[in-house]
CSV table of C-alpha atoms in Angstrom, one decimal:
chain,number,residue,atom,x,y,z
K,1170,MET,CA,40.3,0.4,-4.0
K,1171,ILE,CA,38.0,1.6,-0.9
K,1172,ASN,CA,39.8,3.3,1.5
K,1173,ASN,CA,39.9,6.0,4.0
K,1174,VAL,CA,36.1,5.6,4.3
K,1175,ILE,CA,34.8,8.1,6.7
K,1176,SER,CA,31.6,7.0,9.0
K,1177,PRO,CA,28.7,9.5,8.5
K,1178,GLU,CA,28.0,11.3,12.2
K,1179,TYR,CA,28.2,15.1,12.1
K,1180,ASN,CA,28.8,18.0,14.1
K,1181,GLU,CA,26.9,21.3,14.3
K,1182,ASP,CA,29.0,22.8,11.6
K,1183,GLY,CA,28.0,19.8,9.2
K,1184,ARG,CA,31.1,18.0,9.7
K,1185,VAL,CA,32.3,14.6,10.3
K,1186,MET,CA,32.8,13.4,13.9
K,1187,ARG,CA,33.5,9.8,14.0
K,1188,ARG,CA,36.5,8.7,11.6
K,1189,VAL,CA,37.4,5.5,10.7
K,1190,ARG,CA,41.0,5.8,8.6
K,1191,SER,CA,40.9,2.8,6.8
K,1192,PHE,CA,38.2,0.3,5.3
K,1193,VAL,CA,38.3,-3.3,6.8
K,1194,ARG,CA,35.9,-5.7,4.8
K,1195,ARG,CA,34.4,-7.9,7.9
K,1196,GLN,CA,33.3,-11.1,7.0
K,1197,GLY,CA,29.8,-11.4,6.3
K,1198,ARG,CA,29.2,-7.7,5.4
K,1199,LEU,CA,29.1,-7.8,1.9
K,1200,THR,CA,27.4,-10.4,-0.4
K,1201,LYS,CA,28.8,-12.5,-3.2
K,1202,ARG,CA,27.1,-10.2,-5.7
K,1203,GLN,CA,28.6,-6.9,-3.8
K,1204,GLU,CA,31.5,-7.6,-3.7
K,1205,GLU,CA,32.0,-9.3,-6.9
K,1206,ALA,CA,30.8,-6.0,-8.3
K,1207,LEU,CA,33.1,-3.8,-6.3
K,1208,GLU,CA,36.5,-5.9,-7.5
K,1209,SER,CA,34.8,-5.6,-11.1
K,1210,GLU,CA,33.4,-2.9,-11.5
K,1211,TRP,CA,35.5,-0.5,-9.4
K,1212,ALA,CA,37.9,0.8,-12.1
K,1213,GLU,CA,35.3,1.3,-14.8
K,1214,MET,CA,33.0,3.1,-12.0
K,1215,GLY,CA,34.5,3.5,-8.6
K,1216,ILE,CA,36.4,6.8,-7.6
K,1217,ASP,CA,39.1,6.9,-5.3
K,1218,PHE,CA,39.6,10.0,-3.2
K,1219,ILE,CA,42.3,12.1,-3.7
K,1220,ASN,CA,43.3,16.0,-3.1
K,1221,GLU,CA,42.4,17.1,-6.5
K,1222,PRO,CA,39.0,18.9,-8.2
K,1223,PHE,CA,37.4,16.8,-10.8
K,1224,ASP,CA,37.0,17.4,-14.3
K,1225,PHE,CA,33.9,16.2,-15.1
K,1226,ALA,CA,34.3,16.6,-18.9
K,1227,LYS,CA,37.0,14.4,-19.1
K,1228,LEU,CA,35.4,12.0,-16.1
K,1229,PHE,CA,32.1,11.3,-18.1
K,1230,ASN,CA,33.6,12.2,-21.9
K,1231,ASN,CA,31.0,15.2,-22.0
K,1232,SER,CA,29.9,18.0,-21.0
K,1233,ASN,CA,26.2,16.8,-19.6
K,1234,PRO,CA,25.0,18.6,-16.4
K,1235,VAL,CA,26.4,16.8,-13.0
K,1236,ILE,CA,24.4,15.7,-10.3
K,1237,LEU,CA,25.4,14.8,-7.1
K,1238,GLU,CA,23.7,12.5,-4.7
K,1239,ILE,CA,25.3,12.2,-1.1
K,1240,GLY,CA,24.7,9.0,0.7
K,1241,PHE,CA,22.6,6.7,-1.7
K,1242,GLY,CA,22.0,3.8,0.5
K,1243,MET,CA,22.0,0.2,-1.8
K,1244,GLY,CA,21.6,3.0,-5.1
K,1245,THR,CA,18.5,1.5,-6.1
K,1246,SER,CA,16.9,5.2,-7.0
K,1247,LEU,CA,20.5,6.5,-8.1
K,1248,VAL,CA,20.7,3.5,-11.1
K,1249,THR,CA,17.0,4.4,-11.4
K,1250,MET,CA,17.8,8.3,-12.0
K,1251,ALA,CA,20.9,7.7,-14.4
K,1252,GLU,CA,19.1,4.8,-16.2
K,1253,GLN,CA,16.4,7.6,-17.0
K,1254,ASN,CA,18.4,10.2,-17.8
K,1255,PRO,CA,21.1,9.7,-20.1
K,1256,ASP,CA,21.9,13.2,-21.1
K,1257,LYS,CA,23.2,14.0,-17.6
K,1258,ASN,CA,25.9,12.4,-15.4
K,1259,PHE,CA,25.5,11.1,-11.9
K,1260,LEU,CA,28.0,11.2,-9.2
K,1261,GLY,CA,27.0,9.4,-5.7
K,1262,ILE,CA,29.1,9.2,-2.8
K,1263,GLU,CA,27.9,6.4,0.3
K,1264,VAL,CA,30.3,5.6,3.1
K,1265,HIS,CA,29.2,1.8,3.3
K,1266,ALA,CA,31.0,-0.1,0.8
K,1267,PRO,CA,27.6,-2.9,0.7
K,1268,GLY,CA,25.7,-0.1,-0.3
K,1269,VAL,CA,28.2,0.9,-3.2
K,1270,GLY,CA,28.9,-2.7,-4.2
K,1271,ALA,CA,25.1,-2.8,-4.6
K,1272,CYS,CA,25.0,0.0,-6.7
K,1273,LEU,CA,27.8,-1.1,-9.0
K,1274,ALA,CA,26.5,-4.2,-9.0
K,1275,SER,CA,22.6,-2.6,-10.3
K,1276,ALA,CA,24.3,0.0,-12.6
K,1277,LYS,CA,26.2,-3.1,-14.7
K,1278,GLU,CA,23.0,-5.1,-14.9
K,1279,ALA,CA,21.2,-1.7,-16.4
K,1280,ASN,CA,24.4,-1.2,-18.7
K,1281,VAL,CA,24.7,2.6,-17.1
K,1282,THR,CA,27.1,4.3,-18.5
K,1283,ASN,CA,26.7,7.9,-17.2
K,1284,LEU,CA,27.2,6.5,-13.1
K,1285,ARG,CA,30.4,7.3,-10.6
K,1286,VAL,CA,30.3,6.3,-7.2
K,1287,MET,CA,32.8,7.3,-4.6
K,1288,CYS,CA,33.0,5.5,-0.8
K,1289,HIS,CA,34.0,8.7,1.3
K,1290,ASP,CA,33.5,11.3,3.6
K,1291,ALA,CA,30.9,13.8,1.1
K,1292,ILE,CA,32.3,16.7,3.0
K,1293,GLU,CA,35.9,16.3,2.3
K,1294,VAL,CA,34.7,15.2,-1.2
K,1295,LEU,CA,33.1,18.4,-1.6
K,1296,ASP,CA,35.9,20.7,-0.2
K,1297,PHE,CA,38.7,18.8,-2.3
K,1298,MET,CA,37.3,17.5,-5.3
K,1299,ILE,CA,34.2,19.4,-6.5
K,1300,PRO,CA,34.7,22.3,-8.2
K,1301,ASN,CA,32.6,25.6,-7.1
K,1302,GLY,CA,30.0,26.1,-9.5
K,1303,SER,CA,30.1,22.8,-11.1
K,1304,LEU,CA,26.7,21.0,-9.9
K,1305,ALA,CA,23.4,21.3,-11.7
K,1306,MET,CA,21.9,19.5,-8.8
K,1307,VAL,CA,22.8,17.8,-5.4
K,1308,GLN,CA,20.4,15.3,-3.6
K,1309,LEU,CA,20.4,14.7,-0.3
K,1310,PHE,CA,17.3,11.7,0.1
K,1311,PHE,CA,16.6,10.4,4.0
K,1312,PRO,CA,19.5,11.4,5.5
K,1313,ASP,CA,19.6,10.0,9.3
K,1314,PRO,CA,17.3,12.4,11.3
K,1315,TRP,CA,19.0,12.2,14.3
K,1316,HIS,CA,15.5,11.9,16.1
K,1317,LYS,CA,16.5,12.9,19.8
K,1318,SER,CA,16.6,16.5,20.9
K,1319,LYS,CA,20.3,16.7,22.3
K,1320,HIS,CA,21.3,14.8,18.9
K,1321,SER,CA,19.9,17.1,16.6
K,1322,LYS,CA,23.3,19.2,16.2
K,1323,ARG,CA,24.2,16.3,14.2
K,1324,ARG,CA,22.3,16.5,11.6
K,1325,ILE,CA,24.0,17.2,8.3
K,1326,VAL,CA,21.8,19.9,7.1
K,1327,GLN,CA,22.9,22.7,9.0
K,1328,VAL,CA,24.1,26.3,7.6
K,1329,PRO,CA,27.8,25.4,7.2
K,1330,PHE,CA,27.4,22.6,4.9
K,1331,ALA,CA,24.2,24.4,3.1
K,1332,GLU,CA,26.2,27.1,2.3
K,1333,LYS,CA,29.1,24.9,1.3
K,1334,ILE,CA,26.5,23.0,-1.4
K,1335,ARG,CA,25.6,26.6,-2.6
K,1336,THR,CA,28.9,27.0,-4.0
K,1337,LYS,CA,29.4,23.9,-5.8
K,1338,LEU,CA,26.3,24.6,-7.8
K,1339,THR,CA,25.7,26.5,-11.0
K,1340,ASP,CA,23.6,29.5,-10.9
K,1341,GLY,CA,20.1,28.4,-11.3
K,1342,GLY,CA,21.3,24.7,-9.4
K,1343,VAL,CA,19.0,23.0,-6.9
K,1344,PHE,CA,19.5,21.8,-3.8
K,1345,HIS,CA,17.0,18.8,-3.3
K,1346,MET,CA,16.3,17.2,0.0
K,1347,ALA,CA,13.8,14.8,1.3
K,1348,THR,CA,13.0,13.4,4.5
K,1349,ASP,CA,10.5,10.9,5.9
K,1350,TRP,CA,10.7,12.7,9.4
K,1351,GLU,CA,8.8,15.7,9.7
K,1352,PRO,CA,10.4,17.6,12.7
K,1353,TYR,CA,13.8,17.0,10.0
K,1354,ALA,CA,11.5,18.6,7.3
K,1355,LYS,CA,10.8,21.5,9.4
K,1356,HIS,CA,14.4,21.8,10.4
K,1357,MET,CA,15.5,21.8,6.7
K,1358,LEU,CA,13.2,24.5,5.9
K,1359,GLU,CA,14.6,26.3,8.7
K,1360,VAL,CA,18.2,26.0,7.8
K,1361,MET,CA,17.5,26.7,4.1
K,1362,ASN,CA,15.3,29.8,5.0
K,1363,SER,CA,18.3,31.2,7.1
K,1364,VAL,CA,21.1,30.9,4.2
K,1365,ALA,CA,21.4,33.8,1.6
K,1366,GLY,CA,21.7,33.0,-1.8
K,1367,TYR,CA,19.0,30.4,-2.2
K,1368,GLU,CA,15.0,30.4,-3.6
K,1369,ASN,CA,12.7,28.1,-2.1
K,1370,VAL,CA,11.3,26.2,-5.4
K,1371,SER,CA,8.1,25.6,-3.2
K,1372,VAL,CA,5.0,28.2,-4.6
K,1373,SER,CA,3.8,27.6,-1.2
K,1374,GLY,CA,7.0,28.5,0.4
K,1375,ASP,CA,7.7,25.4,2.2
K,1376,TYR,CA,7.6,22.0,0.5
K,1377,VAL,CA,6.9,20.6,-2.8
K,1378,PRO,CA,5.4,17.1,-4.4
K,1379,ARG,CA,7.9,14.7,-4.8
K,1380,PRO,CA,9.0,15.5,-8.5
K,1381,GLU,CA,9.2,12.8,-11.1
K,1382,SER,CA,13.2,12.8,-11.0
K,1383,ARG,CA,13.0,11.3,-7.6
K,1384,PRO,CA,11.9,7.9,-8.0
K,1385,GLU,CA,10.3,6.1,-4.7
K,1386,THR,CA,11.5,3.4,-2.9
K,1387,LYS,CA,10.1,0.3,-1.5
K,1388,PHE,CA,10.8,1.7,1.9
K,1389,GLU,CA,9.3,4.9,1.2
K,1390,LYS,CA,5.7,3.2,0.0
K,1391,ARG,CA,5.8,0.8,3.0
K,1392,GLY,CA,5.9,4.3,4.8
K,1393,GLN,CA,3.1,5.9,3.2
K,1394,ARG,CA,0.7,2.5,3.1
K,1395,LEU,CA,2.0,3.2,7.2
K,1396,GLY,CA,0.8,6.5,6.8
K,1397,HIS,CA,3.8,8.0,7.0
K,1398,GLY,CA,4.5,11.4,5.2
K,1399,VAL,CA,7.5,12.4,3.3
K,1400,TRP,CA,8.6,15.5,2.8
K,1401,ASP,CA,11.0,17.2,-0.7
K,1402,LEU,CA,12.7,20.4,-0.3
K,1403,MET,CA,14.2,22.4,-3.3
K,1404,PHE,CA,15.7,25.3,-3.2
K,1405,LYS,CA,17.7,26.9,-6.0
K,1406,ARG,CA,20.5,29.0,-6.2
K,1407,ILE,CA,20.4,32.4,-6.9
């Protein structure tokens, strides 16, 4: 059901460095709720990796715009977005099985039908399964910032990755990023400004206020109470 999971550590080209070829369900790693959701909901909402492009109209049984979220964590905000936007389709990719299980459980409880999830390396999914020009939006919220300067090249947002995302967006499609680490926000801005074919949505040329389309997480609200900032970037394919 869930196999060939790839751990999310990236090199300077935006590719995964450490690979785990098969998922091993370790005792205690999954809650009962997560495990039951993986068993009962995967057939309906889960997608296994195959080397074949998606037919999104067939996958969702409609031609609504498709939004991809990379690294959805426990899936709380992703399920909320899907629930609040029934006229859009959502595809979430996450490499941690507990998060996938939690997302599936929440989606079932919310009676969400416009959501599909994968447990695989997002780079490989982009390379082999996402058709060019097929996504209305790509969301990357709070990725690992790799705080130490010597590890900064492991950040997923690098020029090759940004270029790859652009090819998957429709004309006018948006790459939406968010981070609570200001040095990473500056890094994202520098990378995105260097890639041809994007236009910054920000009227000030840097960051945008959190759009209503991105729900606040409990972690984010707690950070704000502690005085931590959050930076949203939105770049449109032109």
